[in-house]
């Protein structure tokens, strides 16, 4: 019963706790690797109009969910048995939060794949080429923020955090393009509606990457990232007048 | 330094810890109240095409964010200082997760309000009447699940959990209606695109309510809700063949 052990750490408990924290962190990084692969697969499925690959990507989402559940269970066990404080506590809370964001990114990748299967039931839309570009950028941003987490590198985390703006800009122009395609030919409307949601999902992936960047900042420095969070203006008629809908 | 205190609880620590847990739970409930008000405001803004009210709802989202941050800070303090286990630990983790879901629901309500301001820049679309109905149902579901949390009532939580299906059904039919409006008149396309995102946001609110229902089940019984989560089929051409994109 670890709980009946006196809280004063001895070398042995300290060593094994560090090992536990490292194992937790490694599972988070592994989850990130699976999520990156899911984003790459979703991009390929879109480019090649490959519904078989899309179905595989959608099916693999459960792997990410299982990894997140493992991280949660492990983190809660550590909180209960080790009574961590200060940086140790931040490492555990940070792993929990980052895993949650990665799980959402995985959901978005699976959603992109599922919607691409629907889009493939209509004739190709030229604009679709811009989406893999958006996905590629999202994938880079996710990779960068995971590297920042592995290195506990705050500067790198802050740099990624700003890159989200590029994704928002791509999203805004793509939305406008999709609206004009719909107007040109009503037969494009169903496909373009799903493409709009795909673009929005990719833009959201960037928001989760910025959450992870903020968490890296918090778990290394123990204080939140104070600057205002970069937000795309979304495709609003007068961007200046309205903040990004965010969701 | 509470951390240097021996872990064996005496009546005093136990009593004050219970008071802390109750305070945490009350903040979660208060957050839920603010979120319900946000949903009601967003519905009114849509019905009355009231952009001033919409801007107020959008601006108030920060209140929900602040409450969630308080809950997080308080929960982490309790984890660090009290080393809770078993049900106490579940109460704290549950409060953290539920607050996170409520914060997302608040984001969606604010997003609905912001998009309604954009929609108001185009002539009214008849279909918009279905959206406040969807919002009303979402609001009911959120209220129900918060009551289930207050009462720690598992049966009630499971009942709400199933009601999410009604919201998914409304969303599916609304999406189809919006596509046909866009086809009828291209001038509707921009407004209808935002209405599609509004409808999707409301559908997502239902998903977060089901998350909360699952968390109530977990924190009362200590085990996850095992049934498969209800998922709307989303507006896919052959609902049977494809699962709900979920996001």
mmCIF file of N, CA and C in Angstrom, chain A residues 3 5-7 58 61 68 72 76-77 79-81 83-86 89 93 96-97 103-104 107-108 110-111 114-115 117-118 121 171 175 178-180 182-184 186 189-190 193-194 196-197 200-201 204 208 215 218 234-238 241-247, chain B residues 3 5-7 58 61 65 68 72 76-77 79-81 83-86 89 93 96-97 103-104 107-108 110-111 114-115 117-118 121 171 175 178-179 182-184 186 189-190 193-194 196-197 200-201 204 208 215 218 234-238 241-247:
data_model
loop_
_atom_site.group_PDB
_atom_site.id
_atom_site.type_symbol
_atom_site.label_atom_id
_atom_site.label_comp_id
_atom_site.label_asym_id
_atom_site.label_seq_id
_atom_site.Cartn_x
_atom_site.Cartn_y
_atom_site.Cartn_z
ATOM 1 N N UNK A 3 0.161 4.095 -0.237
ATOM 2 C CA UNK A 3 -0.435 5.229 0.477
ATOM 3 C C UNK A 3 -0.097 5.253 1.956
ATOM 4 N N UNK A 5 2.827 4.511 3.047
ATOM 5 C CA UNK A 5 4.245 4.868 3.150
ATOM 6 C C UNK A 5 4.352 6.347 3.528
ATOM 7 N N UNK A 6 5.284 6.674 4.407
ATOM 8 C CA UNK A 6 5.479 8.078 4.782
ATOM 9 C C UNK A 6 5.845 8.886 3.538
ATOM 10 N N UNK A 7 5.350 10.128 3.393
ATOM 11 C CA UNK A 7 5.580 10.902 2.177
ATOM 12 C C UNK A 7 7.048 11.260 1.942
ATOM 13 N N UNK A 58 -9.772 6.368 -40.459
ATOM 14 C CA UNK A 58 -10.914 6.526 -39.545
ATOM 15 C C UNK A 58 -10.913 5.408 -38.494
ATOM 16 N N UNK A 61 -8.429 5.582 -35.449
ATOM 17 C CA UNK A 61 -8.610 6.615 -34.417
ATOM 18 C C UNK A 61 -8.698 5.997 -33.028
ATOM 19 N N UNK A 68 -4.729 7.621 -25.064
ATOM 20 C CA UNK A 68 -5.101 8.700 -24.147
ATOM 21 C C UNK A 68 -5.643 8.136 -22.836
ATOM 22 N N UNK A 72 -4.266 8.798 -19.080
ATOM 23 C CA UNK A 72 -5.136 9.253 -17.987
ATOM 24 C C UNK A 72 -5.030 8.340 -16.781
ATOM 25 N N UNK A 76 -3.476 9.494 -13.191
ATOM 26 C CA UNK A 76 -4.308 9.496 -11.984
ATOM 27 C C UNK A 76 -3.687 8.586 -10.925
ATOM 28 N N UNK A 77 -3.111 7.448 -11.391
ATOM 29 C CA UNK A 77 -2.434 6.550 -10.447
ATOM 30 C C UNK A 77 -1.266 7.291 -9.784
ATOM 31 N N UNK A 79 -0.854 10.513 -9.407
ATOM 32 C CA UNK A 79 -1.346 11.568 -8.508
ATOM 33 C C UNK A 79 -1.747 10.962 -7.167
ATOM 34 N N UNK A 80 -2.389 9.805 -7.236
ATOM 35 C CA UNK A 80 -2.909 9.194 -6.017
ATOM 36 C C UNK A 80 -1.786 8.587 -5.171
ATOM 37 N N UNK A 81 -0.816 7.959 -5.815
ATOM 38 C CA UNK A 81 0.188 7.190 -5.061
ATOM 39 C C UNK A 81 1.412 8.018 -4.696
ATOM 40 N N UNK A 83 1.599 11.673 -4.621
ATOM 41 C CA UNK A 83 1.400 13.031 -4.071
ATOM 42 C C UNK A 83 2.441 14.015 -4.604
ATOM 43 N N UNK A 84 2.578 14.122 -5.935
ATOM 44 C CA UNK A 84 3.608 15.011 -6.484
ATOM 45 C C UNK A 84 3.268 16.480 -6.222
ATOM 46 N N UNK A 85 4.298 17.295 -6.189
ATOM 47 C CA UNK A 85 4.100 18.748 -6.055
ATOM 48 C C UNK A 85 4.977 19.459 -7.082
ATOM 49 N N UNK A 86 4.786 20.774 -7.161
ATOM 50 C CA UNK A 86 5.624 21.635 -8.004
ATOM 51 C C UNK A 86 5.803 21.045 -9.403
ATOM 52 N N UNK A 89 4.233 17.677 -10.313
ATOM 53 C CA UNK A 89 2.779 17.780 -10.492
ATOM 54 C C UNK A 89 2.468 18.377 -11.865
ATOM 55 N N UNK A 93 0.083 16.826 -14.800
ATOM 56 C CA UNK A 93 -1.072 17.575 -15.306
ATOM 57 C C UNK A 93 -0.849 17.925 -16.785
ATOM 58 N N UNK A 96 -1.494 14.967 -18.994
ATOM 59 C CA UNK A 96 -2.949 14.769 -19.094
ATOM 60 C C UNK A 96 -3.554 15.706 -20.126
ATOM 61 N N UNK A 97 -3.194 16.992 -20.023
ATOM 62 C CA UNK A 97 -3.786 17.991 -20.918
ATOM 63 C C UNK A 97 -3.318 17.773 -22.355
ATOM 64 N N UNK A 103 -5.703 13.713 -28.494
ATOM 65 C CA UNK A 103 -6.876 12.876 -28.780
ATOM 66 C C UNK A 103 -7.843 13.638 -29.676
ATOM 67 N N UNK A 104 -7.991 14.941 -29.408
ATOM 68 C CA UNK A 104 -8.868 15.762 -30.244
ATOM 69 C C UNK A 104 -8.302 15.881 -31.666
ATOM 70 N N UNK A 107 -9.162 12.899 -33.448
ATOM 71 C CA UNK A 107 -10.568 12.932 -33.863
ATOM 72 C C UNK A 107 -10.731 13.739 -35.152
ATOM 73 N N UNK A 108 -10.060 14.893 -35.198
ATOM 74 C CA UNK A 108 -10.178 15.740 -36.391
ATOM 75 C C UNK A 108 -9.599 15.051 -37.618
ATOM 76 N N UNK A 110 -9.437 11.839 -38.146
ATOM 77 C CA UNK A 110 -10.393 10.788 -38.522
ATOM 78 C C UNK A 110 -11.605 11.411 -39.207
ATOM 79 N N UNK A 111 -12.029 12.559 -38.709
ATOM 80 C CA UNK A 111 -13.186 13.237 -39.283
ATOM 81 C C UNK A 111 -12.900 13.694 -40.713
ATOM 82 N N UNK A 114 -13.139 10.620 -42.816
ATOM 83 C CA UNK A 114 -14.533 10.195 -43.039
ATOM 84 C C UNK A 114 -15.220 11.106 -44.046
ATOM 85 N N UNK A 115 -15.010 12.413 -43.888
ATOM 86 C CA UNK A 115 -15.662 13.335 -44.818
ATOM 87 C C UNK A 115 -15.097 13.194 -46.224
ATOM 88 N N UNK A 117 -14.351 10.531 -47.633
ATOM 89 C CA UNK A 117 -15.083 9.423 -48.260
ATOM 90 C C UNK A 117 -16.389 9.919 -48.863
ATOM 91 N N UNK A 118 -17.015 10.888 -48.210
ATOM 92 C CA UNK A 118 -18.259 11.458 -48.720
ATOM 93 C C UNK A 118 -17.958 12.317 -49.947
ATOM 94 N N UNK A 121 -17.663 10.778 -53.317
ATOM 95 C CA UNK A 121 -18.873 10.342 -54.012
ATOM 96 C C UNK A 121 -19.355 11.401 -55.005
ATOM 97 N N UNK A 171 -7.008 28.874 -44.022
ATOM 98 C CA UNK A 171 -8.403 28.493 -43.819
ATOM 99 C C UNK A 171 -9.353 29.572 -44.318
ATOM 100 N N UNK A 175 -12.056 29.079 -47.346
ATOM 101 C CA UNK A 175 -13.498 29.204 -47.129
ATOM 102 C C UNK A 175 -14.118 30.068 -48.224
ATOM 103 N N UNK A 178 -14.330 28.229 -51.464
ATOM 104 C CA UNK A 178 -15.396 27.217 -51.465
ATOM 105 C C UNK A 178 -16.757 27.856 -51.678
ATOM 106 N N UNK A 179 -16.986 29.027 -51.061
ATOM 107 C CA UNK A 179 -18.261 29.715 -51.256
ATOM 108 C C UNK A 179 -18.447 30.043 -52.735
ATOM 109 N N UNK A 180 -17.363 30.499 -53.398
ATOM 110 C CA UNK A 180 -17.527 30.879 -54.806
ATOM 111 C C UNK A 180 -17.754 29.632 -55.685
ATOM 112 N N UNK A 182 -19.384 27.004 -54.770
ATOM 113 C CA UNK A 182 -20.785 26.627 -54.569
ATOM 114 C C UNK A 182 -21.689 27.500 -55.418
ATOM 115 N N UNK A 183 -21.347 28.793 -55.482
ATOM 116 C CA UNK A 183 -22.189 29.713 -56.247
ATOM 117 C C UNK A 183 -22.113 29.403 -57.735
ATOM 118 N N UNK A 184 -20.905 29.045 -58.205
ATOM 119 C CA UNK A 184 -20.735 28.759 -59.635
ATOM 120 C C UNK A 184 -21.585 27.580 -60.083
ATOM 121 N N UNK A 186 -24.287 24.688 -58.356
ATOM 122 C CA UNK A 186 -24.967 24.094 -57.191
ATOM 123 C C UNK A 186 -24.650 22.607 -57.012
ATOM 124 N N UNK A 189 -22.352 21.863 -54.176
ATOM 125 C CA UNK A 189 -22.667 22.320 -52.813
ATOM 126 C C UNK A 189 -22.425 21.259 -51.740
ATOM 127 N N UNK A 190 -22.918 20.036 -51.965
ATOM 128 C CA UNK A 190 -22.729 19.022 -50.915
ATOM 129 C C UNK A 190 -21.252 18.755 -50.680
ATOM 130 N N UNK A 193 -19.607 21.671 -48.990
ATOM 131 C CA UNK A 193 -19.980 21.803 -47.574
ATOM 132 C C UNK A 193 -19.069 20.929 -46.725
ATOM 133 N N UNK A 194 -18.854 19.693 -47.179
ATOM 134 C CA UNK A 194 -17.970 18.803 -46.417
ATOM 135 C C UNK A 194 -16.529 19.310 -46.458
ATOM 136 N N UNK A 196 -15.702 22.378 -46.516
ATOM 137 C CA UNK A 196 -15.652 23.473 -45.535
ATOM 138 C C UNK A 196 -15.401 22.937 -44.139
ATOM 139 N N UNK A 197 -16.090 21.832 -43.803
ATOM 140 C CA UNK A 197 -15.905 21.236 -42.470
ATOM 141 C C UNK A 197 -14.505 20.627 -42.351
ATOM 142 N N UNK A 200 -12.237 23.482 -41.715
ATOM 143 C CA UNK A 200 -12.428 23.953 -40.346
ATOM 144 C C UNK A 200 -11.746 22.993 -39.363
ATOM 145 N N UNK A 201 -11.875 21.682 -39.610
ATOM 146 C CA UNK A 201 -11.222 20.702 -38.730
ATOM 147 C C UNK A 201 -9.720 20.910 -38.693
ATOM 148 N N UNK A 204 -8.820 23.804 -36.635
ATOM 149 C CA UNK A 204 -8.947 23.463 -35.208
ATOM 150 C C UNK A 204 -7.728 22.684 -34.712
ATOM 151 N N UNK A 208 -5.407 23.250 -31.289
ATOM 152 C CA UNK A 208 -4.977 22.272 -30.276
ATOM 153 C C UNK A 208 -3.460 22.246 -30.164
ATOM 154 N N UNK A 215 0.893 24.533 -22.940
ATOM 155 C CA UNK A 215 1.111 23.586 -21.842
ATOM 156 C C UNK A 215 2.608 23.343 -21.628
ATOM 157 N N UNK A 218 3.851 26.170 -19.684
ATOM 158 C CA UNK A 218 3.412 26.050 -18.287
ATOM 159 C C UNK A 218 4.213 24.987 -17.542
ATOM 160 N N UNK A 234 -11.052 34.007 -39.101
ATOM 161 C CA UNK A 234 -12.079 33.200 -39.737
ATOM 162 C C UNK A 234 -12.611 34.020 -40.925
ATOM 163 N N UNK A 235 -13.464 33.473 -41.703
ATOM 164 C CA UNK A 235 -13.920 34.018 -42.951
ATOM 165 C C UNK A 235 -15.062 34.977 -42.707
ATOM 166 N N UNK A 236 -14.862 36.003 -41.898
ATOM 167 C CA UNK A 236 -15.972 36.911 -41.607
ATOM 168 C C UNK A 236 -15.889 38.112 -42.528
ATOM 169 N N UNK A 237 -17.059 38.683 -42.916
ATOM 170 C CA UNK A 237 -17.108 39.768 -43.887
ATOM 171 C C UNK A 237 -16.172 40.915 -43.505
ATOM 172 N N UNK A 238 -16.190 41.292 -42.218
ATOM 173 C CA UNK A 238 -15.319 42.380 -41.813
ATOM 174 C C UNK A 238 -14.452 41.859 -40.670
ATOM 175 N N UNK A 241 -13.946 43.609 -37.384
ATOM 176 C CA UNK A 241 -15.048 43.871 -36.449
ATOM 177 C C UNK A 241 -15.402 42.661 -35.579
ATOM 178 N N UNK A 242 -15.009 41.464 -36.015
ATOM 179 C CA UNK A 242 -15.453 40.274 -35.292
ATOM 180 C C UNK A 242 -14.279 39.349 -34.999
ATOM 181 N N UNK A 243 -14.183 38.868 -33.774
ATOM 182 C CA UNK A 243 -13.121 37.912 -33.472
ATOM 183 C C UNK A 243 -13.420 36.565 -34.140
ATOM 184 N N UNK A 244 -12.413 35.722 -34.204
ATOM 185 C CA UNK A 244 -12.589 34.394 -34.776
ATOM 186 C C UNK A 244 -13.613 33.608 -33.975
ATOM 187 N N UNK A 245 -14.592 32.994 -34.652
ATOM 188 C CA UNK A 245 -15.517 32.122 -33.933
ATOM 189 C C UNK A 245 -14.834 31.038 -33.097
ATOM 190 N N UNK A 246 -13.571 30.771 -33.369
ATOM 191 C CA UNK A 246 -12.810 29.900 -32.457
ATOM 192 C C UNK A 246 -13.144 28.435 -32.501
ATOM 193 N N UNK A 247 -14.366 28.088 -32.792
ATOM 194 C CA UNK A 247 -14.721 26.676 -32.624
ATOM 195 C C UNK A 247 -14.786 25.974 -33.972
ATOM 196 N N UNK B 3 2.022 20.140 3.232
ATOM 197 C CA UNK B 3 2.717 18.953 2.709
ATOM 198 C C UNK B 3 3.558 18.243 3.764
ATOM 199 N N UNK B 5 2.582 17.869 6.794
ATOM 200 C CA UNK B 5 1.653 17.237 7.744
ATOM 201 C C UNK B 5 1.553 15.740 7.421
ATOM 202 N N UNK B 6 1.523 14.898 8.448
ATOM 203 C CA UNK B 6 1.393 13.452 8.213
ATOM 204 C C UNK B 6 0.082 13.183 7.481
ATOM 205 N N UNK B 7 0.056 12.219 6.556
ATOM 206 C CA UNK B 7 -1.138 11.996 5.738
ATOM 207 C C UNK B 7 -2.345 11.485 6.523
ATOM 208 N N UNK B 58 -21.073 36.811 -26.887
ATOM 209 C CA UNK B 58 -19.690 36.521 -27.285
ATOM 210 C C UNK B 58 -18.700 37.055 -26.256
ATOM 211 N N UNK B 61 -18.155 35.143 -22.854
ATOM 212 C CA UNK B 61 -17.493 33.829 -22.855
ATOM 213 C C UNK B 61 -16.303 33.806 -21.912
ATOM 214 N N UNK B 65 -14.417 31.036 -19.136
ATOM 215 C CA UNK B 65 -12.992 30.679 -19.147
ATOM 216 C C UNK B 65 -12.363 30.920 -17.777
ATOM 217 N N UNK B 68 -13.456 28.257 -15.357
ATOM 218 C CA UNK B 68 -12.762 26.981 -15.583
ATOM 219 C C UNK B 68 -11.343 27.039 -15.021
ATOM 220 N N UNK B 72 -9.658 24.621 -12.258
ATOM 221 C CA UNK B 72 -8.387 23.925 -12.485
ATOM 222 C C UNK B 72 -7.396 24.204 -11.364
ATOM 223 N N UNK B 76 -6.052 21.388 -8.749
ATOM 224 C CA UNK B 76 -4.631 21.035 -8.693
ATOM 225 C C UNK B 76 -4.091 21.286 -7.281
ATOM 226 N N UNK B 77 -4.576 22.375 -6.636
ATOM 227 C CA UNK B 77 -4.160 22.639 -5.257
ATOM 228 C C UNK B 77 -4.605 21.487 -4.357
ATOM 229 N N UNK B 79 -5.249 18.377 -5.193
ATOM 230 C CA UNK B 79 -4.474 17.160 -5.505
ATOM 231 C C UNK B 79 -3.117 17.223 -4.808
ATOM 232 N N UNK B 80 -2.517 18.406 -4.832
ATOM 233 C CA UNK B 80 -1.159 18.537 -4.283
ATOM 234 C C UNK B 80 -1.169 18.497 -2.761
ATOM 235 N N UNK B 81 -2.156 19.148 -2.146
ATOM 236 C CA UNK B 81 -2.107 19.314 -0.685
ATOM 237 C C UNK B 81 -2.807 18.192 0.061
ATOM 238 N N UNK B 83 -3.608 14.886 -1.306
ATOM 239 C CA UNK B 83 -3.343 13.501 -1.720
ATOM 240 C C UNK B 83 -4.606 12.637 -1.660
ATOM 241 N N UNK B 84 -5.688 13.071 -2.330
ATOM 242 C CA UNK B 84 -6.944 12.311 -2.243
ATOM 243 C C UNK B 84 -6.821 10.963 -2.953
ATOM 244 N N UNK B 85 -7.640 10.021 -2.532
ATOM 245 C CA UNK B 85 -7.715 8.714 -3.201
ATOM 246 C C UNK B 85 -9.177 8.348 -3.413
ATOM 247 N N UNK B 86 -9.367 7.249 -4.135
ATOM 248 C CA UNK B 86 -10.705 6.670 -4.339
ATOM 249 C C UNK B 86 -11.718 7.746 -4.732
ATOM 250 N N UNK B 89 -10.672 11.428 -4.990
ATOM 251 C CA UNK B 89 -9.865 11.694 -6.186
ATOM 252 C C UNK B 89 -10.775 11.790 -7.413
ATOM 253 N N UNK B 93 -11.031 14.853 -10.108
ATOM 254 C CA UNK B 93 -10.791 14.626 -11.535
ATOM 255 C C UNK B 93 -12.078 14.887 -12.320
ATOM 256 N N UNK B 96 -12.662 18.562 -12.758
ATOM 257 C CA UNK B 96 -11.735 19.066 -13.785
ATOM 258 C C UNK B 96 -12.279 18.787 -15.181
ATOM 259 N N UNK B 97 -12.685 17.532 -15.416
ATOM 260 C CA UNK B 97 -13.156 17.144 -16.747
ATOM 261 C C UNK B 97 -14.465 17.839 -17.099
ATOM 262 N N UNK B 103 -16.534 24.475 -20.471
ATOM 263 C CA UNK B 103 -15.811 25.570 -21.128
ATOM 264 C C UNK B 103 -15.978 25.460 -22.642
ATOM 265 N N UNK B 104 -15.947 24.211 -23.154
ATOM 266 C CA UNK B 104 -16.137 24.005 -24.594
ATOM 267 C C UNK B 104 -17.566 24.384 -24.997
ATOM 268 N N UNK B 107 -17.688 27.960 -25.349
ATOM 269 C CA UNK B 107 -17.071 28.383 -26.615
ATOM 270 C C UNK B 107 -18.061 28.229 -27.774
ATOM 271 N N UNK B 108 -18.777 27.106 -27.792
ATOM 272 C CA UNK B 108 -19.732 26.874 -28.885
ATOM 273 C C UNK B 108 -20.865 27.890 -28.843
ATOM 274 N N UNK B 110 -20.716 30.922 -27.668
ATOM 275 C CA UNK B 110 -20.154 32.200 -28.126
ATOM 276 C C UNK B 110 -19.968 32.173 -29.644
ATOM 277 N N UNK B 111 -19.556 31.014 -30.164
ATOM 278 C CA UNK B 111 -19.351 30.888 -31.602
ATOM 279 C C UNK B 111 -20.675 31.030 -32.362
ATOM 280 N N UNK B 114 -21.430 34.691 -32.394
ATOM 281 C CA UNK B 114 -20.591 35.427 -33.354
ATOM 282 C C UNK B 114 -21.044 35.169 -34.778
ATOM 283 N N UNK B 115 -21.334 33.913 -35.096
ATOM 284 C CA UNK B 115 -21.761 33.609 -36.467
ATOM 285 C C UNK B 115 -23.124 34.219 -36.760
ATOM 286 N N UNK B 117 -24.112 37.017 -35.884
ATOM 287 C CA UNK B 117 -23.860 38.410 -36.293
ATOM 288 C C UNK B 117 -23.530 38.475 -37.778
ATOM 289 N N UNK B 118 -22.835 37.446 -38.274
ATOM 290 C CA UNK B 118 -22.506 37.402 -39.699
ATOM 291 C C UNK B 118 -23.766 37.106 -40.507
ATOM 292 N N UNK B 121 -26.092 39.836 -41.482
ATOM 293 C CA UNK B 121 -25.715 40.748 -42.566
ATOM 294 C C UNK B 121 -26.314 40.309 -43.905
ATOM 295 N N UNK B 171 -29.973 17.826 -36.216
ATOM 296 C CA UNK B 171 -28.833 18.356 -36.954
ATOM 297 C C UNK B 171 -28.778 17.794 -38.367
ATOM 298 N N UNK B 175 -29.097 20.013 -41.774
ATOM 299 C CA UNK B 175 -28.014 20.091 -42.756
ATOM 300 C C UNK B 175 -28.569 19.898 -44.168
ATOM 301 N N UNK B 178 -30.424 22.918 -45.339
ATOM 302 C CA UNK B 178 -29.522 24.024 -45.689
ATOM 303 C C UNK B 178 -28.907 23.818 -47.062
ATOM 304 N N UNK B 179 -28.540 22.566 -47.374
ATOM 305 C CA UNK B 179 -27.978 22.287 -48.703
ATOM 306 C C UNK B 179 -28.999 22.645 -49.775
ATOM 307 N N UNK B 182 -29.249 26.375 -50.312
ATOM 308 C CA UNK B 182 -28.104 26.890 -51.064
ATOM 309 C C UNK B 182 -28.294 26.634 -52.549
ATOM 310 N N UNK B 183 -28.820 25.460 -52.880
ATOM 311 C CA UNK B 183 -29.005 25.113 -54.300
ATOM 312 C C UNK B 183 -30.071 25.996 -54.926
ATOM 313 N N UNK B 184 -31.137 26.289 -54.144
ATOM 314 C CA UNK B 184 -32.230 27.099 -54.689
ATOM 315 C C UNK B 184 -31.750 28.493 -55.067
ATOM 316 N N UNK B 186 -28.160 30.874 -54.867
ATOM 317 C CA UNK B 186 -26.749 31.050 -54.476
ATOM 318 C C UNK B 186 -26.532 32.226 -53.530
ATOM 319 N N UNK B 189 -25.840 31.251 -49.998
ATOM 320 C CA UNK B 189 -24.736 30.334 -49.677
ATOM 321 C C UNK B 189 -23.908 30.781 -48.474
ATOM 322 N N UNK B 190 -23.507 32.052 -48.442
ATOM 323 C CA UNK B 190 -22.666 32.482 -47.310
ATOM 324 C C UNK B 190 -23.421 32.335 -45.996
ATOM 325 N N UNK B 193 -23.854 28.732 -45.084
ATOM 326 C CA UNK B 193 -22.610 28.093 -44.634
ATOM 327 C C UNK B 193 -22.412 28.335 -43.147
ATOM 328 N N UNK B 194 -22.642 29.583 -42.720
ATOM 329 C CA UNK B 194 -22.491 29.873 -41.291
ATOM 330 C C UNK B 194 -23.570 29.157 -40.477
ATOM 331 N N UNK B 196 -24.773 26.302 -41.178
ATOM 332 C CA UNK B 196 -24.306 24.910 -41.074
ATOM 333 C C UNK B 196 -23.351 24.748 -39.898
ATOM 334 N N UNK B 197 -22.441 25.735 -39.763
ATOM 335 C CA UNK B 197 -21.481 25.662 -38.654
ATOM 336 C C UNK B 197 -22.192 25.878 -37.314
ATOM 337 N N UNK B 200 -23.789 22.649 -36.502
ATOM 338 C CA UNK B 200 -22.759 21.691 -36.085
ATOM 339 C C UNK B 200 -22.306 21.987 -34.658
ATOM 340 N N UNK B 201 -22.144 23.289 -34.333
ATOM 341 C CA UNK B 201 -21.740 23.663 -32.975
ATOM 342 C C UNK B 201 -22.742 23.159 -31.942
ATOM 343 N N UNK B 204 -22.415 19.580 -31.384
ATOM 344 C CA UNK B 204 -21.232 19.290 -30.561
ATOM 345 C C UNK B 204 -21.510 19.548 -29.075
ATOM 346 N N UNK B 208 -20.674 17.158 -25.754
ATOM 347 C CA UNK B 208 -20.021 17.508 -24.485
ATOM 348 C C UNK B 208 -20.936 17.196 -23.309
ATOM 349 N N UNK B 215 -19.017 11.294 -17.145
ATOM 350 C CA UNK B 215 -18.171 11.632 -16.000
ATOM 351 C C UNK B 215 -18.959 11.475 -14.694
ATOM 352 N N UNK B 218 -18.938 7.906 -13.916
ATOM 353 C CA UNK B 218 -17.615 7.500 -13.422
ATOM 354 C C UNK B 218 -17.386 7.973 -11.992
ATOM 355 N N UNK B 234 -24.703 12.073 -38.609
ATOM 356 C CA UNK B 234 -24.332 13.248 -39.372
ATOM 357 C C UNK B 234 -25.027 13.124 -40.734
ATOM 358 N N UNK B 235 -24.910 14.077 -41.565
ATOM 359 C CA UNK B 235 -25.624 14.203 -42.816
ATOM 360 C C UNK B 235 -24.884 13.464 -43.896
ATOM 361 N N UNK B 236 -24.655 12.165 -43.746
ATOM 362 C CA UNK B 236 -23.891 11.446 -44.770
ATOM 363 C C UNK B 236 -24.861 10.780 -45.725
ATOM 364 N N UNK B 237 -24.479 10.673 -47.013
ATOM 365 C CA UNK B 237 -25.361 10.154 -48.034
ATOM 366 C C UNK B 237 -25.945 8.802 -47.645
ATOM 367 N N UNK B 238 -25.093 7.911 -47.132
ATOM 368 C CA UNK B 238 -25.601 6.613 -46.723
ATOM 369 C C UNK B 238 -25.234 6.430 -45.253
ATOM 370 N N UNK B 241 -23.538 3.389 -43.866
ATOM 371 C CA UNK B 241 -22.203 2.960 -44.290
ATOM 372 C C UNK B 241 -21.079 3.710 -43.585
ATOM 373 N N UNK B 242 -21.399 4.890 -43.028
ATOM 374 C CA UNK B 242 -20.324 5.702 -42.456
ATOM 375 C C UNK B 242 -20.700 6.168 -41.058
ATOM 376 N N UNK B 243 -19.756 6.061 -40.119
ATOM 377 C CA UNK B 243 -20.046 6.568 -38.781
ATOM 378 C C UNK B 243 -20.071 8.095 -38.794
ATOM 379 N N UNK B 244 -20.615 8.671 -37.727
ATOM 380 C CA UNK B 244 -20.655 10.124 -37.611
ATOM 381 C C UNK B 244 -19.240 10.685 -37.585
ATOM 382 N N UNK B 245 -18.963 11.689 -38.418
ATOM 383 C CA UNK B 245 -17.661 12.346 -38.326
ATOM 384 C C UNK B 245 -17.303 12.838 -36.930
ATOM 385 N N UNK B 246 -18.277 12.955 -36.062
ATOM 386 C CA UNK B 246 -17.960 13.196 -34.640
ATOM 387 C C UNK B 246 -17.494 14.586 -34.295
ATOM 388 N N UNK B 247 -16.813 15.256 -35.190
ATOM 389 C CA UNK B 247 -16.184 16.513 -34.772
ATOM 390 C C UNK B 247 -17.007 17.694 -35.276
#
